[in-house]
Coordinates of C-alpha atoms in Angstrom, one line a residue:
X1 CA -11.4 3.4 20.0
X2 CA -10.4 0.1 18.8
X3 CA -7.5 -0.2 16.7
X4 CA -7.7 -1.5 13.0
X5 CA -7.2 -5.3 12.2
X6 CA -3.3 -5.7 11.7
X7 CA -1.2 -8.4 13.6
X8 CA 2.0 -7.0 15.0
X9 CA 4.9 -8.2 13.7
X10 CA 7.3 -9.7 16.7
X11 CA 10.1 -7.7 15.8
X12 CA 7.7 -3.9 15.9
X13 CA 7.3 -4.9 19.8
X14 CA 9.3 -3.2 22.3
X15 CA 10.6 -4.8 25.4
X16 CA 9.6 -4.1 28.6
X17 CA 9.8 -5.1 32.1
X18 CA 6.7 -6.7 32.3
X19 CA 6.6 -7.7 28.4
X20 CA 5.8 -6.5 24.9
X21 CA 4.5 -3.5 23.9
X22 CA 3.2 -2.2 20.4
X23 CA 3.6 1.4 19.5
X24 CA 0.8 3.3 17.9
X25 CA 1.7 6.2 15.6
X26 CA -0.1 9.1 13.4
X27 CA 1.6 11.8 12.0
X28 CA -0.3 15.2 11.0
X29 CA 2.6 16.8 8.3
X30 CA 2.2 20.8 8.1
X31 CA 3.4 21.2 4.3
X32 CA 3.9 24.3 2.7
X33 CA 2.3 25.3 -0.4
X34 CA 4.6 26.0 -3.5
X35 CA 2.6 29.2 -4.5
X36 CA 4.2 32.4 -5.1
X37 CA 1.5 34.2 -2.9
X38 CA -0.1 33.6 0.8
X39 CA -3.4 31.7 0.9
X40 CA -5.4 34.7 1.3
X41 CA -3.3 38.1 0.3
X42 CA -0.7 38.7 -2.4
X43 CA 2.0 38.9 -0.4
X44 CA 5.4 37.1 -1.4
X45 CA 5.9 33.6 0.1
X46 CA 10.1 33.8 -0.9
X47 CA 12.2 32.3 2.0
X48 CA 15.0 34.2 3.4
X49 CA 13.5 37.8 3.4
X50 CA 14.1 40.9 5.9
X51 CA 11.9 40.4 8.5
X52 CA 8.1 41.7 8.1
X53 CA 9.1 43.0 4.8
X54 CA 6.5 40.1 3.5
X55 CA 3.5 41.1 5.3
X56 CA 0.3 42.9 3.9
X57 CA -2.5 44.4 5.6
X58 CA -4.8 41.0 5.6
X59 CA -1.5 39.6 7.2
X60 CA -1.2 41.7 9.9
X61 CA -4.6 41.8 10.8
X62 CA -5.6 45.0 10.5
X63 CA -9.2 46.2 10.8
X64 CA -11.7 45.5 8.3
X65 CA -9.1 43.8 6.1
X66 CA -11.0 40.5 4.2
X67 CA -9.2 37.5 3.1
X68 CA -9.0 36.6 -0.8
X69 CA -8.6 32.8 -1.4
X70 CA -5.7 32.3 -3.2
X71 CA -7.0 29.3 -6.4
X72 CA -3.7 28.1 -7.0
X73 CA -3.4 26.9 -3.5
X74 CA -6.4 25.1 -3.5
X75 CA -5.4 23.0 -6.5
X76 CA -2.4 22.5 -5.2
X77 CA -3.8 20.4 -2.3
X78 CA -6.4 19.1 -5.3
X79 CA -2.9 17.8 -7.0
X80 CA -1.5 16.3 -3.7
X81 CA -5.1 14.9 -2.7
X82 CA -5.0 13.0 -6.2
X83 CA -1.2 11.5 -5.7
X84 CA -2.2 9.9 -2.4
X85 CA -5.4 8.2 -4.2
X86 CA -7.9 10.4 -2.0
X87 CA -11.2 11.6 -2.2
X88 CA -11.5 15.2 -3.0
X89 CA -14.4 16.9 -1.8
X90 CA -16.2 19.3 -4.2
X91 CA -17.7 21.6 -1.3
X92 CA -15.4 22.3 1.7
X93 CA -15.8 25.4 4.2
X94 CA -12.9 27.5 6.3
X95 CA -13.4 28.1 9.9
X96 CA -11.9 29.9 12.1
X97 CA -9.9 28.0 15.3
X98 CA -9.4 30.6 18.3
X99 CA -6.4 30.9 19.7
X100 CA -3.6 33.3 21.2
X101 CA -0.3 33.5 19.9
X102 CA 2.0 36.9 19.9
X103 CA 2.7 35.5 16.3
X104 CA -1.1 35.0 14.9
X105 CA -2.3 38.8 15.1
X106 CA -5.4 37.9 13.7
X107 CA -6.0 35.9 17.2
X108 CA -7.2 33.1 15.2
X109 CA -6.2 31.1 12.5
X110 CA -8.3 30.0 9.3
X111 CA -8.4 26.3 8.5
X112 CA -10.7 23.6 7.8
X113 CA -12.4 21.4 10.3
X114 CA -15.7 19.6 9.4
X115 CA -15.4 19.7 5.5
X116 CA -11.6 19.9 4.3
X117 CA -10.5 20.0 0.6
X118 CA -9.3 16.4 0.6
X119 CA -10.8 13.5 2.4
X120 CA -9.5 9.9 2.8
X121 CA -6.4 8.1 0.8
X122 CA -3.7 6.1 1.4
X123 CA 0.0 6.0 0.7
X124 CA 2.4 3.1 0.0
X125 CA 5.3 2.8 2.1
X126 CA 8.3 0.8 1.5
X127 CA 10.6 -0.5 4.5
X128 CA 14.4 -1.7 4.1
X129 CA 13.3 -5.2 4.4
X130 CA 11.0 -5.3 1.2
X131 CA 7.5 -4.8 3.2
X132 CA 5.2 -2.2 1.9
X133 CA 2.5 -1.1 4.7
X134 CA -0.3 1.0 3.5
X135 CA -1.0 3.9 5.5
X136 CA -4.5 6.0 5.5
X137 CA -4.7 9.3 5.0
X138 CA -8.0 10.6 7.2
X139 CA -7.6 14.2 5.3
X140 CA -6.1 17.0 4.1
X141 CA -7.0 20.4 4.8
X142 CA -5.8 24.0 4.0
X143 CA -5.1 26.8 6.8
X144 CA -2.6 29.4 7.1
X145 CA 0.8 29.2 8.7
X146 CA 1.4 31.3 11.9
X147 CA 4.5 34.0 12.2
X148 CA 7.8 33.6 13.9
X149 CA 8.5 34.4 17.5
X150 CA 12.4 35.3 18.0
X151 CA 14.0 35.0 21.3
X152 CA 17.7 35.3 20.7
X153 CA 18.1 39.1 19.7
X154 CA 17.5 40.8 22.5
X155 CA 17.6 39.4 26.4
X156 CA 14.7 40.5 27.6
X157 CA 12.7 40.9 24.7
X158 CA 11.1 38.5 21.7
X159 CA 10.7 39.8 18.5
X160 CA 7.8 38.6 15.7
X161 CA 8.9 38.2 12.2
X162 CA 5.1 38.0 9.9
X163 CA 6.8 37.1 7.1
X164 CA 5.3 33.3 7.2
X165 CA 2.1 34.9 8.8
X166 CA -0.5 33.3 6.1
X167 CA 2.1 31.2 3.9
X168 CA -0.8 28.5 2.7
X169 CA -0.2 24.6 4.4
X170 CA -1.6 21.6 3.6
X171 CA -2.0 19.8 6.6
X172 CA -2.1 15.9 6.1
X173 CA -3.6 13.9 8.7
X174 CA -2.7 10.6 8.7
X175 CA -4.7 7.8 10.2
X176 CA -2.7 5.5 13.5
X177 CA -1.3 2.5 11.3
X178 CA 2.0 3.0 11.8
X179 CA 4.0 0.5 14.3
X180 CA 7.5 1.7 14.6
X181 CA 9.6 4.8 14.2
X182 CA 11.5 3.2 10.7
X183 CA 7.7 2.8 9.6
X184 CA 7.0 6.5 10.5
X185 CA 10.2 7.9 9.0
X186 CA 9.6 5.7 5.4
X187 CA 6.4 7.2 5.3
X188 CA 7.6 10.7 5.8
X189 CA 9.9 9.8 3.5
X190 CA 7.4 9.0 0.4
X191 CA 5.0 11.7 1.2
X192 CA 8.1 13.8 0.9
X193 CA 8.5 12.2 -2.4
X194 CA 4.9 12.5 -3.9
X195 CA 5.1 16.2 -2.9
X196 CA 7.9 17.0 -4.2
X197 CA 7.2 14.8 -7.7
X198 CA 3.7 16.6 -8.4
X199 CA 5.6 20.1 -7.2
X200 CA 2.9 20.9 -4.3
X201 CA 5.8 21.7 -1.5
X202 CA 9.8 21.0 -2.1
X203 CA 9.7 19.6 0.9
X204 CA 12.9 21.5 2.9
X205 CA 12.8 20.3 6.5
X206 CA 15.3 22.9 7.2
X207 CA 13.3 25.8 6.3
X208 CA 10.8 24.6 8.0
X209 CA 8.8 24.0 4.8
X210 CA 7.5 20.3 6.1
X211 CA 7.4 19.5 9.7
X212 CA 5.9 17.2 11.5
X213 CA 3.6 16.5 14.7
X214 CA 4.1 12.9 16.0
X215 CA 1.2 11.5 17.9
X216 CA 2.6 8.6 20.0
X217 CA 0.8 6.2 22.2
X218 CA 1.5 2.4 23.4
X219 CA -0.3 -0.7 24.1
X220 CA -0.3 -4.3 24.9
X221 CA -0.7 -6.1 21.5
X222 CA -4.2 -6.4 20.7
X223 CA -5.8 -4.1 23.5
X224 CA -7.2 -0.4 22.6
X225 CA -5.2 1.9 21.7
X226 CA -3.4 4.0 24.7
X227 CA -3.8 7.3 25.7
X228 CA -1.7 9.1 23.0
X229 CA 0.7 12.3 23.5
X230 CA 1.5 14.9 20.4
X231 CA 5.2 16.3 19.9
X232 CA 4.9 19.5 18.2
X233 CA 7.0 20.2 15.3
X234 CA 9.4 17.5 14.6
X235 CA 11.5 19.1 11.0
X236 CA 13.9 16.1 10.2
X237 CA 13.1 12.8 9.5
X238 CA 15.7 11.7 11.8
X239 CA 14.6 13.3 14.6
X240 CA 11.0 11.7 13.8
X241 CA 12.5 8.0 14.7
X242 CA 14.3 9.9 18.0
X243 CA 11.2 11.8 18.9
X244 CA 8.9 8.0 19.1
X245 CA 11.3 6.1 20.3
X246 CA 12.1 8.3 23.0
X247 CA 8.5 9.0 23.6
X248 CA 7.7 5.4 23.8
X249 CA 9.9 4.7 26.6
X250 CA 8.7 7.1 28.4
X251 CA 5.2 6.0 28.1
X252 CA 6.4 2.4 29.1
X253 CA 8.5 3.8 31.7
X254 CA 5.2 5.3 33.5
X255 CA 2.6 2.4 32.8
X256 CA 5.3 -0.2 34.2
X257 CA 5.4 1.6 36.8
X258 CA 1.5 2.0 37.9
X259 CA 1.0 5.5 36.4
X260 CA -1.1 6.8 33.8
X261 CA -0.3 8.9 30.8
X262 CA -1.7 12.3 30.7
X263 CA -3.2 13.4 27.0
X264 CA -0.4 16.6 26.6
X265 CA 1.3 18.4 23.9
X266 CA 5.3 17.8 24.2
X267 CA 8.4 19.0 22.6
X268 CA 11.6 16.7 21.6
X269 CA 15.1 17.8 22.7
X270 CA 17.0 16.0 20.4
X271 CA 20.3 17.5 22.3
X272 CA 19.2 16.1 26.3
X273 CA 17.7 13.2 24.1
X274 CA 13.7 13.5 26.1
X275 CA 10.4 15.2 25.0
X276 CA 9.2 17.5 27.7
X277 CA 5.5 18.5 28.3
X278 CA 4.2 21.7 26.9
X279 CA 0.5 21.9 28.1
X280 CA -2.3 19.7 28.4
X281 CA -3.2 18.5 25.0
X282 CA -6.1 20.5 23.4
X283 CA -9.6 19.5 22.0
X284 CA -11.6 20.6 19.1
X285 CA -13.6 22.5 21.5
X286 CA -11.3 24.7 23.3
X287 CA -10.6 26.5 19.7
X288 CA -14.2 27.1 19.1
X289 CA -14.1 26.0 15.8
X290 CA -16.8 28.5 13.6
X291 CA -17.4 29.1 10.0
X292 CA -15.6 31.9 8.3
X293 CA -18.2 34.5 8.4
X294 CA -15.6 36.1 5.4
X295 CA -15.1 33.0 3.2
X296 CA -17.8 31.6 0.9
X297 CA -17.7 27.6 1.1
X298 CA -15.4 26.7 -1.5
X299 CA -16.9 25.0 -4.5
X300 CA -14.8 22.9 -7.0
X301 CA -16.5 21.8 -10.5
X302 CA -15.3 17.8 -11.1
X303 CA -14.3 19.4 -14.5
X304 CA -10.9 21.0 -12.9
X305 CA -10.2 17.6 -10.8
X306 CA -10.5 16.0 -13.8
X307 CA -8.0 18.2 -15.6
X308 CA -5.3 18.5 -12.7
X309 CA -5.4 15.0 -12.4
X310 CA -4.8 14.6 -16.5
X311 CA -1.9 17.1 -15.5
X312 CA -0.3 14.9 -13.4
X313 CA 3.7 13.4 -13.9
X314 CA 4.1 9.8 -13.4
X315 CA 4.2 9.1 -9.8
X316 CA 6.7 7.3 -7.9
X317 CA 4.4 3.7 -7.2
X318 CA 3.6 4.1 -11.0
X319 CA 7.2 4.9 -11.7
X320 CA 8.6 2.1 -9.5
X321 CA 7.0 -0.8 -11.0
X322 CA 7.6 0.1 -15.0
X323 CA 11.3 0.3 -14.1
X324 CA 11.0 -3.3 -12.8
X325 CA 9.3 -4.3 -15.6
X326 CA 10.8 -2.3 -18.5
X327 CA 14.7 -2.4 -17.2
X328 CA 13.9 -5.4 -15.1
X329 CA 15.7 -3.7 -11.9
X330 CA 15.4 -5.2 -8.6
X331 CA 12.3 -3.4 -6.5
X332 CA 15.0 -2.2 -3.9
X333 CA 17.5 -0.5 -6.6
X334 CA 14.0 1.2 -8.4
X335 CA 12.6 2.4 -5.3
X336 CA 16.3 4.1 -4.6
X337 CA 16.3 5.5 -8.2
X338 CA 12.6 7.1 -8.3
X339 CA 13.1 8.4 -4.6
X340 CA 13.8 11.9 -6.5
X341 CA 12.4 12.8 -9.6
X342 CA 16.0 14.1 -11.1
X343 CA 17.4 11.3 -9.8
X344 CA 14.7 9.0 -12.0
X345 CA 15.0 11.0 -15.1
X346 CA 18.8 10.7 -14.9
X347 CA 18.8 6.8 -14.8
X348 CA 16.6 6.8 -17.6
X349 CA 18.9 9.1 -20.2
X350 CA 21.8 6.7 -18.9
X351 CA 19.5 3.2 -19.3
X352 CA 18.0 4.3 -22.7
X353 CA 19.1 1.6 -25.1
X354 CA 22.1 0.1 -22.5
X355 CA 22.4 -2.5 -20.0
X356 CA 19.4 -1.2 -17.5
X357 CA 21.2 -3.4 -14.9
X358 CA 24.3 -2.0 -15.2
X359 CA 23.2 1.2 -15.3
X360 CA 21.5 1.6 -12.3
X361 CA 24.7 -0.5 -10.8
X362 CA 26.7 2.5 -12.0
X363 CA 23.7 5.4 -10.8
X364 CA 22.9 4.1 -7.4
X365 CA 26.2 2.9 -5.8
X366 CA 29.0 5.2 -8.2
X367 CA 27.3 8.5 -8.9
X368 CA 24.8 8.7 -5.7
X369 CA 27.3 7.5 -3.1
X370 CA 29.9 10.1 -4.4
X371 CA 26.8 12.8 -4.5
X372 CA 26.0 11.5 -1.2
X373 CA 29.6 11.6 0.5
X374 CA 29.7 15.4 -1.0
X375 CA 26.5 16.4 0.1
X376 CA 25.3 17.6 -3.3
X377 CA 22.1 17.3 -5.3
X378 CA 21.9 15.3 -9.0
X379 CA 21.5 19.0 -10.2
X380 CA 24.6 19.4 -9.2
X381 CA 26.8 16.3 -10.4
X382 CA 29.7 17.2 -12.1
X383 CA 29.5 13.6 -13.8
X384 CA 26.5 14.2 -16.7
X385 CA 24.2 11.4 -17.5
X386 CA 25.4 11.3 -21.5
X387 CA 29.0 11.1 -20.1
X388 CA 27.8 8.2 -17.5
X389 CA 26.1 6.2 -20.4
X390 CA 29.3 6.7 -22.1
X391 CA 31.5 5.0 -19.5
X392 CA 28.6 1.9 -19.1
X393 CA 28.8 1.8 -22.8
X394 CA 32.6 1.2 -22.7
X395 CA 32.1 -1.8 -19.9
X396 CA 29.5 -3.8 -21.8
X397 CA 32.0 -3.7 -25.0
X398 CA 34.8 -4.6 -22.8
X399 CA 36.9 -1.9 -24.2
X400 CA 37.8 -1.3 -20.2
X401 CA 37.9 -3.3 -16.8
X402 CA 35.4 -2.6 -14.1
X403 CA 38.9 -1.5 -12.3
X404 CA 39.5 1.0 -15.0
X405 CA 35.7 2.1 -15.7
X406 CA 36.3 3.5 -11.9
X407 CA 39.6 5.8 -12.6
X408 CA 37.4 6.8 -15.5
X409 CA 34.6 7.9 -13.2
X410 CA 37.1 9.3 -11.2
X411 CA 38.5 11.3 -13.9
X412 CA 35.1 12.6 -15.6
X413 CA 34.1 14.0 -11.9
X414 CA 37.3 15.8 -11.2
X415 CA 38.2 16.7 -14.4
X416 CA 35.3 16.5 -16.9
X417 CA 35.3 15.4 -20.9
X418 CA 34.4 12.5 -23.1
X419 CA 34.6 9.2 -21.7
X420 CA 36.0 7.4 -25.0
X421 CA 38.3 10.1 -26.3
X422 CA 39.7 10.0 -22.6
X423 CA 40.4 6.4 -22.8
X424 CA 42.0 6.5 -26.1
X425 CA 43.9 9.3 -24.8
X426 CA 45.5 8.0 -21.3
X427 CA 45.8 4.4 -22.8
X428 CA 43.0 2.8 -20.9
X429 CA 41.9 0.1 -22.8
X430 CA 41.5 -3.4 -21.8
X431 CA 44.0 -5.9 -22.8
X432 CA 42.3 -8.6 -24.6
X433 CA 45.6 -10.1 -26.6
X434 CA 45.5 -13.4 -24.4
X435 CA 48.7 -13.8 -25.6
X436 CA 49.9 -10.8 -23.4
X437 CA 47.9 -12.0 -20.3
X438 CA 49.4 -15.5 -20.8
X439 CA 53.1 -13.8 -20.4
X440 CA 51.7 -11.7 -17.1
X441 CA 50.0 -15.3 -16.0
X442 CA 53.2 -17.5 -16.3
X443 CA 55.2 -14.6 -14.2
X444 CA 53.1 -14.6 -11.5
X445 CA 52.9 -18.5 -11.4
X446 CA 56.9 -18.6 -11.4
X447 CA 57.1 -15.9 -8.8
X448 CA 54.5 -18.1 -6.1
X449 CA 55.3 -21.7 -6.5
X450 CA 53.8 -22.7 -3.0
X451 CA 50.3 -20.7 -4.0
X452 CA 49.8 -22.7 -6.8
X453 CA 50.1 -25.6 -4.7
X454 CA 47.7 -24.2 -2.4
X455 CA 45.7 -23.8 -5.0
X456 CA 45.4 -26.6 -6.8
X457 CA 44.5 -28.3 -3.7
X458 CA 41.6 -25.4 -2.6
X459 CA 40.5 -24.1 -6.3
X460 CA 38.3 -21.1 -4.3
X461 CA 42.8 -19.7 -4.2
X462 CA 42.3 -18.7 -8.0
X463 CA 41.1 -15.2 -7.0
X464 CA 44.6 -14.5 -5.2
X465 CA 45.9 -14.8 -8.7
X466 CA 43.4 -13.2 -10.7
X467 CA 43.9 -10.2 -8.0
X468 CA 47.8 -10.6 -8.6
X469 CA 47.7 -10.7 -12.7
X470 CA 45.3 -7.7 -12.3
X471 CA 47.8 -5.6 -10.4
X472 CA 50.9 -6.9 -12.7
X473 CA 49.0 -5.5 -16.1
X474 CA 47.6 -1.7 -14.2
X475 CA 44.2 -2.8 -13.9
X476 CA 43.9 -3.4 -18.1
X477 CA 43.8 -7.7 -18.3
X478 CA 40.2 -8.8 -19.2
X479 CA 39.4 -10.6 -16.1
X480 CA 37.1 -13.7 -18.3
X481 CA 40.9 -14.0 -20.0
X482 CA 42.8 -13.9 -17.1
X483 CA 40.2 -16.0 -15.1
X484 CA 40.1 -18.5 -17.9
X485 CA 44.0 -18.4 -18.2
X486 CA 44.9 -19.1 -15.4
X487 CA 42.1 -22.0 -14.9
X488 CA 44.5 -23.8 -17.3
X489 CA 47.8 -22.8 -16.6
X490 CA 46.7 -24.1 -12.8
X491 CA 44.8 -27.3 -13.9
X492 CA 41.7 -26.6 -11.8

């Protein structure tokens, strides 16, 4: 199979003894279905239960139990089909795929093979350096998630928790176009987002509520694609980017060498830092793939798609682009702001009717690196957006510094209340007499006679004075005054 039209980028390639090589990359993302029920029984999907205390009779597999297709699943996928701009198909069938598992009683698991509920999109990815890449989905089908095997109770026996045993998954199948791990883990990263916008999965990682199996081959620029090895359940997006790059080396490792890559299934150990093979990777044909002799082929009317799609919240591409062109943001500081969906709606209550600009200044790199350093979610911020306009309203009057619009912040997270009543209050205002900055301005001239010097002779020295009046008055000096001040007093 020949690879798509796409010329590498030099900086994709990796190194290697005998020259460059260009990694290959499609990711198949196991998603679980927000849905209060399993995909084909009633029982509870609720994380963090006593173990098999979620499991009915269709889960366990008991004889002559039939599976009842849960609807709100399948338009669930419908939803996520539409917000990666993908065909949905109107007729798809469940099969059966064969296989042994202590935790998959049934000895089989129900999916989709030939005719899925979702066929081909594509999903805009955004990289650090301003590129977007488009990557295909091939498809998106439905099946049920397996149990959990535990090893760690007892040492010489593993238990199976059923709990998970038919959870519904929406398993997304991306097509090979990425070309490096940061392009794998940015598109992880906005299917996360799109999921978790139109509400199909919340996308926990740590759950185990979207995981990941990387397929990873190399090649010489331009050649067919390699022989390609699968790493089985990747569930951070960190260990995505580990689990390639690691992979990839490998691979070099054994074609530099005169070897060949075997087609396997391998597991990442992000601790030793190597994937390690599993078992010879698996084709279509060894699960004897057959139609669900208990599940009609699943028929949706274009009426419903129509209506779900209706139903649908603005999405973060369409989301993006009106906050450049509405609060004239930079495409960098609105793809940061509409990463979460809180997150958006939060700049938006702040930016209604202010300085967009200096809102999102005051969002992004204020509220979400203190978020960020405490590990907490916007739900959680103890800094409200009202009180956050409040505070940018305050800077663009000039009723406080930048300096003091920061022990502000400081203040509102720690200690709560109304930004302008706590500025009246504490005495925080800025000092716009330029009568008062002049005094400040001639004592810090008197007090550095060589500076000035200095200065007069390299102007770019002025900032050593504003930084010095700024200290003298507590932060409260109007920097334009003092800038323009001392301008003067200096003769520059």
């Amino acid at each position: 199979m020949n690879a798509p039209s796409r010329t590498p980028a030099s900086s994709k390639l990796i190194s290697g003894a005998t020259g460059d090589w260009e990694l290959v990359i499609g990711l198949e993302i196991h998603a679980q279905v927000t849905s209060e029920a399993k995909l084909f029984s009633g029982s509870s999907t609720a994380f963090g239960a006593p173990p098999n205390s979620h499991v009915s009779l269709v889960d366990a597999a008991m004889p002559g139990m039939l599976p009842v297709l849960n609807h709100e699943c399948v338009r669930q996928a419908i939803r996520t089909g539409l917000g990666v701009k993908a065909r949905i198909n109107l007729q798809s069938t469940f099969d059966r795929k064969n296989y042994f598992y202590p935790d998959l009683p049934q000895g089989y698991q129900i999916s989709q093979y030939k005719s899925p509920i979702v066929g081909e999109g594509e999903v805009a990815v955004d990289l650090p350096g301003g590129e977007t890449v488009m990557v295909g989905i091939e498809r998106i089908h439905l099946e049920q998630d397996a149990g959990k095997s535990i090893h760690d109770q007892d040492p010489s026996s593993s238990y199976v928790d059923l709990n998970r045993s038919g959870v519904a998954l929406m398993e997304i199948v991306s097509k090979p176009d990425m070309r490096s791990s940061e392009e794998a883990k940015a598109y992880v990263t906005k299917l996360r987002t799109i999921l978790r916008y139109i509400g199909t999965c919340d996308g926990d990682m740590e759950k185990g509520n979207l995981r990941a199996d990387v397929n990873v081959s190399v090649r010489r620029p331009g050649e067919p694609f390699g022989t390609r090895c699968e790493i089985k359940n990747v569930n951070s997006i960190r260990f995505i980017g580990q689990a390639i790059e690691t992979e990839a080396r490998r691979q070099i490792g054994v074609l530099e060498d005169g070897g060949a890559i075997d087609q396997e299934t391998r597991l990442f150990d992000p601790v030793r830092g190597e994937t390690r093979a599993m078992r010879s990777k698996e084709e279509a044909h060894d699960y004897r793939y057959f139609p669900d002799p208990d599940l009609l082929p699943l028929v949706v009317e274009q009426a419903e798609v129509d209506a779900l799609a209706a139903s649908l919240p603005e999405l973060p591409d369409a989301k993006k682009a009106r906050f450049v062109s509405d609060y004239g943001v930079t495409p960098y500081d609105a793809m940061v702001l509409t990463l979460e969906r809180d997150s958006a709606d939060f700049f938006e209550e702040v930016a209604e009717g202010r300085d967009a600009k200096l809102a999102a200044n005051w969002v992004i790199n204020e509220l979400f690196g203190r978020l960020n350093k405490e590990g907490r979610s916007i739900a959680d911020s103890p800094v409200s957006a009202r009180q956050l306009g409040g505070l940018v309203d305050l800077v663009s009057e000039d009723v406080i510094s930048g300096k003091i619009a920061k022990d502000l912040f400081e203040i509102l997270w720690t200690e709560g209340g109304d930004p302008r009543e706590l500025v009246d209050s504490r005495g925080l205002k800025q000092v716009t007499d330029t009568g008062a900055i002049e005094k400040v301005v001639d004592e810090v001239i008197a007090a550095n006679p060589e500076k000035v010097e200095q200065a007069r002779a390299k102007p770019t020295l002025i900032g050593w004075f504003v930084g010095q009046v700024m200290k003298a008055s507590g932060g409260k000096a109007n920097p334009q005054a003092v800038n323009a001040i001392l301008k003067s007093k200096l003769g520059i």
